[in-house]
Every structure is written in structure tokens, then in C-alpha cells.
PDB file of C-alpha atoms in Angstrom:
ATOM      1  CA  MET O   1      78.024 104.650 131.604  1.00  0.00           C
ATOM      2  CA  LYS O   2      77.219 101.745 133.860  1.00  0.00           C
ATOM      3  CA  ASP O   3      74.645 100.741 131.226  1.00  0.00           C
ATOM      4  CA  GLN O   4      77.479  99.377 129.095  1.00  0.00           C
ATOM      5  CA  PHE O   5      77.127  96.023 130.898  1.00  0.00           C
ATOM      6  CA  LYS O   6      74.040  93.859 130.883  1.00  0.00           C
ATOM      7  CA  ASP O   7      73.673  90.270 132.072  1.00  0.00           C
ATOM      8  CA  GLY O   8      77.439  89.667 132.034  1.00  0.00           C
ATOM      9  CA  SER O   9      77.879  91.045 128.514  1.00  0.00           C
ATOM     10  CA  VAL O  10      79.087  94.315 127.072  1.00  0.00           C
ATOM     11  CA  VAL O  11      76.638  96.600 125.303  1.00  0.00           C
ATOM     12  CA  VAL O  12      79.172  97.997 122.848  1.00  0.00           C
ATOM     13  CA  ASP O  13      77.028 100.925 121.697  1.00  0.00           C
ATOM     14  CA  ASN O  14      76.911 102.137 125.308  1.00  0.00           C
ATOM     15  CA  ALA O  15      80.623 101.578 126.049  1.00  0.00           C
ATOM     16  CA  ILE O  16      82.485 104.835 126.725  1.00  0.00           C
ATOM     17  CA  GLY O  17      85.785 103.374 125.491  1.00  0.00           C
ATOM     18  CA  PHE O  18      84.153 102.399 122.213  1.00  0.00           C
ATOM     19  CA  TRP O  19      82.964 105.972 121.607  1.00  0.00           C
ATOM     20  CA  ILE O  20      86.248 107.539 122.699  1.00  0.00           C
ATOM     21  CA  HIS O  21      88.029 105.296 120.226  1.00  0.00           C
ATOM     22  CA  ARG O  22      85.569 106.039 117.404  1.00  0.00           C
ATOM     23  CA  VAL O  23      85.868 109.802 117.883  1.00  0.00           C
ATOM     24  CA  TYR O  24      89.656 109.503 118.050  1.00  0.00           C
ATOM     25  CA  GLN O  25      89.789 107.424 114.857  1.00  0.00           C
ATOM     26  CA  ALA O  26      87.370 109.676 112.968  1.00  0.00           C
ATOM     27  CA  SER O  27      89.270 112.843 113.928  1.00  0.00           C
ATOM     28  CA  ARG O  28      92.606 111.180 113.165  1.00  0.00           C
ATOM     29  CA  ASN O  29      91.397 110.089 109.719  1.00  0.00           C
ATOM     30  CA  ASP O  30      90.007 113.545 108.946  1.00  0.00           C
ATOM     31  CA  MET O  31      93.243 115.185 110.046  1.00  0.00           C
ATOM     32  CA  TYR O  32      95.410 112.965 107.905  1.00  0.00           C
ATOM     33  CA  ARG O  33      93.080 113.390 104.907  1.00  0.00           C
ATOM     34  CA  GLU O  34      93.050 117.211 105.279  1.00  0.00           C
ATOM     35  CA  PHE O  35      96.821 117.418 105.629  1.00  0.00           C
ATOM     36  CA  ARG O  36      97.327 115.344 102.482  1.00  0.00           C
ATOM     37  CA  ALA O  37      94.699 117.349 100.577  1.00  0.00           C
ATOM     38  CA  HIS O  38      96.760 120.455 101.372  1.00  0.00           C
ATOM     39  CA  GLY O  39     100.047 118.930 100.257  1.00  0.00           C
ATOM     40  CA  GLU O  40     101.403 117.845 103.643  1.00  0.00           C
ATOM     41  CA  ASP O  41     102.178 114.211 104.402  1.00  0.00           C
ATOM     42  CA  ILE O  42     102.013 114.605 108.180  1.00  0.00           C
ATOM     43  CA  THR O  43     100.597 111.773 110.273  1.00  0.00           C
ATOM     44  CA  PRO O  44      98.618 112.422 113.455  1.00  0.00           C
ATOM     45  CA  GLU O  45     101.577 111.025 115.425  1.00  0.00           C
ATOM     46  CA  GLN O  46     103.923 113.502 113.759  1.00  0.00           C
ATOM     47  CA  TRP O  47     101.350 116.254 114.373  1.00  0.00           C
ATOM     48  CA  ALA O  48     101.472 115.464 118.116  1.00  0.00           C
ATOM     49  CA  VAL O  49     105.251 115.969 118.122  1.00  0.00           C
ATOM     50  CA  LEU O  50     105.009 119.188 116.142  1.00  0.00           C
ATOM     51  CA  ILE O  51     102.394 120.754 118.420  1.00  0.00           C
ATOM     52  CA  ARG O  52     104.465 119.941 121.507  1.00  0.00           C
ATOM     53  CA  LEU O  53     107.468 121.617 119.889  1.00  0.00           C
ATOM     54  CA  TRP O  54     105.372 124.613 118.826  1.00  0.00           C
ATOM     55  CA  GLU O  55     104.464 124.908 122.524  1.00  0.00           C
ATOM     56  CA  ARG O  56     108.120 124.753 123.543  1.00  0.00           C
ATOM     57  CA  ASP O  57     110.949 124.141 121.123  1.00  0.00           C
ATOM     58  CA  GLY O  58     114.140 122.344 122.103  1.00  0.00           C
ATOM     59  CA  ARG O  59     112.680 119.574 124.247  1.00  0.00           C
ATOM     60  CA  PRO O  60     114.662 116.422 124.963  1.00  0.00           C
ATOM     61  CA  GLN O  61     113.477 113.352 123.081  1.00  0.00           C
ATOM     62  CA  SER O  62     112.478 111.618 126.332  1.00  0.00           C
ATOM     63  CA  GLU O  63     110.235 114.543 127.268  1.00  0.00           C
ATOM     64  CA  LEU O  64     108.556 114.428 123.856  1.00  0.00           C
ATOM     65  CA  SER O  65     107.906 110.720 124.390  1.00  0.00           C
ATOM     66  CA  GLU O  66     106.159 111.435 127.677  1.00  0.00           C
ATOM     67  CA  ALA O  67     104.230 114.425 126.320  1.00  0.00           C
ATOM     68  CA  THR O  68     102.887 112.445 123.345  1.00  0.00           C
ATOM     69  CA  PHE O  69     102.422 109.082 125.089  1.00  0.00           C
ATOM     70  CA  ARG O  70     104.845 107.298 122.783  1.00  0.00           C
ATOM     71  CA  ASP O  71     107.527 104.811 123.785  1.00  0.00           C
ATOM     72  CA  ALA O  72     111.170 105.614 123.055  1.00  0.00           C
ATOM     73  CA  PRO O  73     111.588 103.438 119.913  1.00  0.00           C
ATOM     74  CA  THR O  74     108.373 104.808 118.373  1.00  0.00           C
ATOM     75  CA  MET O  75     109.407 108.378 119.155  1.00  0.00           C
ATOM     76  CA  SER O  76     112.804 107.767 117.604  1.00  0.00           C
ATOM     77  CA  ARG O  77     111.175 106.548 114.362  1.00  0.00           C
ATOM     78  CA  ILE O  78     108.786 109.525 114.254  1.00  0.00           C
ATOM     79  CA  LEU O  79     111.676 111.941 114.783  1.00  0.00           C
ATOM     80  CA  ASP O  80     113.837 110.206 112.171  1.00  0.00           C
ATOM     81  CA  VAL O  81     111.142 110.839 109.550  1.00  0.00           C
ATOM     82  CA  LEU O  82     110.638 114.475 110.578  1.00  0.00           C
ATOM     83  CA  VAL O  83     114.395 115.103 110.598  1.00  0.00           C
ATOM     84  CA  ALA O  84     114.767 113.483 107.147  1.00  0.00           C
ATOM     85  CA  ARG O  85     112.001 115.750 105.841  1.00  0.00           C
ATOM     86  CA  GLY O  86     113.821 118.810 107.153  1.00  0.00           C
ATOM     87  CA  LEU O  87     111.180 119.730 109.742  1.00  0.00           C
ATOM     88  CA  LEU O  88     113.258 119.025 112.845  1.00  0.00           C
ATOM     89  CA  GLU O  89     116.853 118.695 113.916  1.00  0.00           C
ATOM     90  CA  ARG O  90     118.553 116.995 116.827  1.00  0.00           C
ATOM     91  CA  ARG O  91     121.095 119.055 118.755  1.00  0.00           C
ATOM     92  CA  GLN O  92     123.376 118.074 121.573  1.00  0.00           C
ATOM     93  CA  ASP O  93     122.343 119.561 124.920  1.00  0.00           C
ATOM     94  CA  ALA O  94     124.832 122.170 126.134  1.00  0.00           C
ATOM     95  CA  ALA O  95     124.689 120.961 129.750  1.00  0.00           C
ATOM     96  CA  ASP O  96     124.604 117.195 129.103  1.00  0.00           C
ATOM     97  CA  GLY O  97     126.231 115.870 125.944  1.00  0.00           C
ATOM     98  CA  ARG O  98     124.346 112.575 126.226  1.00  0.00           C
ATOM     99  CA  VAL O  99     121.024 114.355 125.716  1.00  0.00           C
ATOM    100  CA  ARG O 100     119.710 115.308 122.291  1.00  0.00           C
ATOM    101  CA  ASN O 101     117.238 118.166 122.190  1.00  0.00           C
ATOM    102  CA  ILE O 102     114.758 118.337 119.359  1.00  0.00           C
ATOM    103  CA  HIS O 103     114.384 121.662 117.556  1.00  0.00           C
ATOM    104  CA  LEU O 104     112.068 122.852 114.833  1.00  0.00           C
ATOM    105  CA  THR O 105     113.636 124.046 111.624  1.00  0.00           C
ATOM    106  CA  ARG O 106     112.286 127.119 109.855  1.00  0.00           C
ATOM    107  CA  GLN O 107     110.228 124.761 107.670  1.00  0.00           C
ATOM    108  CA  GLY O 108     108.868 122.955 110.754  1.00  0.00           C
ATOM    109  CA  ARG O 109     107.872 126.245 112.364  1.00  0.00           C
ATOM    110  CA  ALA O 110     106.152 127.402 109.164  1.00  0.00           C
ATOM    111  CA  LEU O 111     103.867 124.363 109.175  1.00  0.00           C
ATOM    112  CA  GLU O 112     102.066 125.729 112.231  1.00  0.00           C
ATOM    113  CA  GLN O 113     100.453 128.520 110.189  1.00  0.00           C
ATOM    114  CA  LYS O 114      99.359 126.033 107.546  1.00  0.00           C
ATOM    115  CA  LEU O 115      98.167 123.090 109.659  1.00  0.00           C
ATOM    116  CA  VAL O 116      96.546 124.683 112.722  1.00  0.00           C
ATOM    117  CA  PRO O 117      93.711 126.270 110.701  1.00  0.00           C
ATOM    118  CA  LEU O 118      92.987 122.879 109.118  1.00  0.00           C
ATOM    119  CA  VAL O 119      92.692 121.251 112.536  1.00  0.00           C
ATOM    120  CA  GLU O 120      90.622 124.160 113.842  1.00  0.00           C
ATOM    121  CA  ALA O 121      88.126 123.480 111.058  1.00  0.00           C
ATOM    122  CA  ILE O 122      88.012 119.770 111.919  1.00  0.00           C
ATOM    123  CA  VAL O 123      87.414 120.525 115.598  1.00  0.00           C
ATOM    124  CA  ALA O 124      84.736 123.090 114.722  1.00  0.00           C
ATOM    125  CA  ARG O 125      82.939 120.461 112.668  1.00  0.00           C
ATOM    126  CA  MET O 126      83.368 117.851 115.398  1.00  0.00           C
ATOM    127  CA  VAL O 127      81.839 120.038 118.146  1.00  0.00           C
ATOM    128  CA  GLU O 128      79.141 121.654 116.008  1.00  0.00           C
ATOM    129  CA  GLY O 129      75.851 121.834 117.922  1.00  0.00           C
ATOM    130  CA  ILE O 130      77.486 121.083 121.293  1.00  0.00           C
ATOM    131  CA  ASP O 131      77.336 123.914 123.824  1.00  0.00           C
ATOM    132  CA  GLU O 132      80.452 125.115 125.643  1.00  0.00           C
ATOM    133  CA  ARG O 133      79.245 123.826 129.023  1.00  0.00           C
ATOM    134  CA  ALA O 134      78.827 120.300 127.675  1.00  0.00           C
ATOM    135  CA  LEU O 135      82.298 120.464 126.124  1.00  0.00           C
ATOM    136  CA  ALA O 136      83.803 121.658 129.418  1.00  0.00           C
ATOM    137  CA  THR O 137      82.056 118.822 131.263  1.00  0.00           C
ATOM    138  CA  THR O 138      83.313 116.305 128.712  1.00  0.00           C
ATOM    139  CA  ARG O 139      86.886 117.571 129.043  1.00  0.00           C
ATOM    140  CA  THR O 140      86.716 117.466 132.861  1.00  0.00           C
ATOM    141  CA  THR O 141      85.227 113.977 132.801  1.00  0.00           C
ATOM    142  CA  LEU O 142      87.834 112.608 130.405  1.00  0.00           C
ATOM    143  CA  ARG O 143      90.659 114.097 132.482  1.00  0.00           C
ATOM    144  CA  LYS O 144      89.232 112.470 135.614  1.00  0.00           C
ATOM    145  CA  MET O 145      88.883 109.117 133.846  1.00  0.00           C
ATOM    146  CA  PHE O 146      92.500 109.380 132.703  1.00  0.00           C
ATOM    147  CA  ALA O 147      93.632 110.256 136.226  1.00  0.00           C
ATOM    148  CA  ASN O 148      91.686 107.297 137.628  1.00  0.00           C
ATOM    149  CA  LEU O 149      93.545 104.966 135.281  1.00  0.00           C
ATOM    150  CA  THR O 150      97.025 106.433 135.723  1.00  0.00           C
ATOM    151  CA  GLU O 151      97.262 107.301 139.409  1.00  0.00           C
TER     152      GLU O 151
END
């Protein structure tokens, strides 16, 4: 992607960050639109929290912040909404009373069966016509780029 610079200027249509952002925005918009079309007012940010809890329920709020790349105040606002909607609950940690662990409610758990197929369909559409090897290379490359920026 070194062709994204020419004569001291940026060639936007060749900029990797531009395309990463466009794909992210397009998938985010599709996700939100699909959720709403199926009666669920779940934002992509809330989705990120839910999928981390579906992976492992009962995580501390600070761990959810790290796992979803959200700062503490933003995570607190996201959780407040999900708790108010009855999808999550905060419980005091048995070992450390200062820590609040976040747990899915029955309603929050049930959303997995409804929302995951919608996202599977979005991803299937997004990767249509792209072979598995190219997708694996893309994933490896993006992980390396992330590591380069965070290490």
C-alpha cells in the first residue's frame, strides 16, 4: 500500500486506512439496519459487548472495556442502556466487593440466537466472491498491522 502516497500527497483511493474505515462503516450500518428491521434496537457498540459476554459471561466492566476497545465512561454508558433494557445486570464480585461483574440476563442470552444469524448473513454478503485463502491473508495482515501500531 505504499502507492497511497504520491508527490507528498495522499492518494485516498489507495489508502488502506480509508478502505478499512469504509468497510467498517458499511458493515456497521448494515448491522444496525438489520437489527432494527428485526425489531432489535441494538447498536454495533452494544453488539460488541454482547458477543464478548456470549463468549464468557460475568466479566468485570474493565475487562469488557479492554475487549471492546472502549474507554471506561463509554463502556459505562453502553452498559447502563443494556441494563435498563433488561439485557444485562451488574453483580458484585464475590472476591472483591469493589468490582462489578457484568452478566447476561435470560433476555440477553436469547438475543444470541436471533442476532448471530443476521450478522452471519451480512458477513456472507461482505465476503462473497473472496476465496478463503485471501480472507486468511487479510486477517493475518490486519492483525500484524494492529500489532505494529500497538506494540
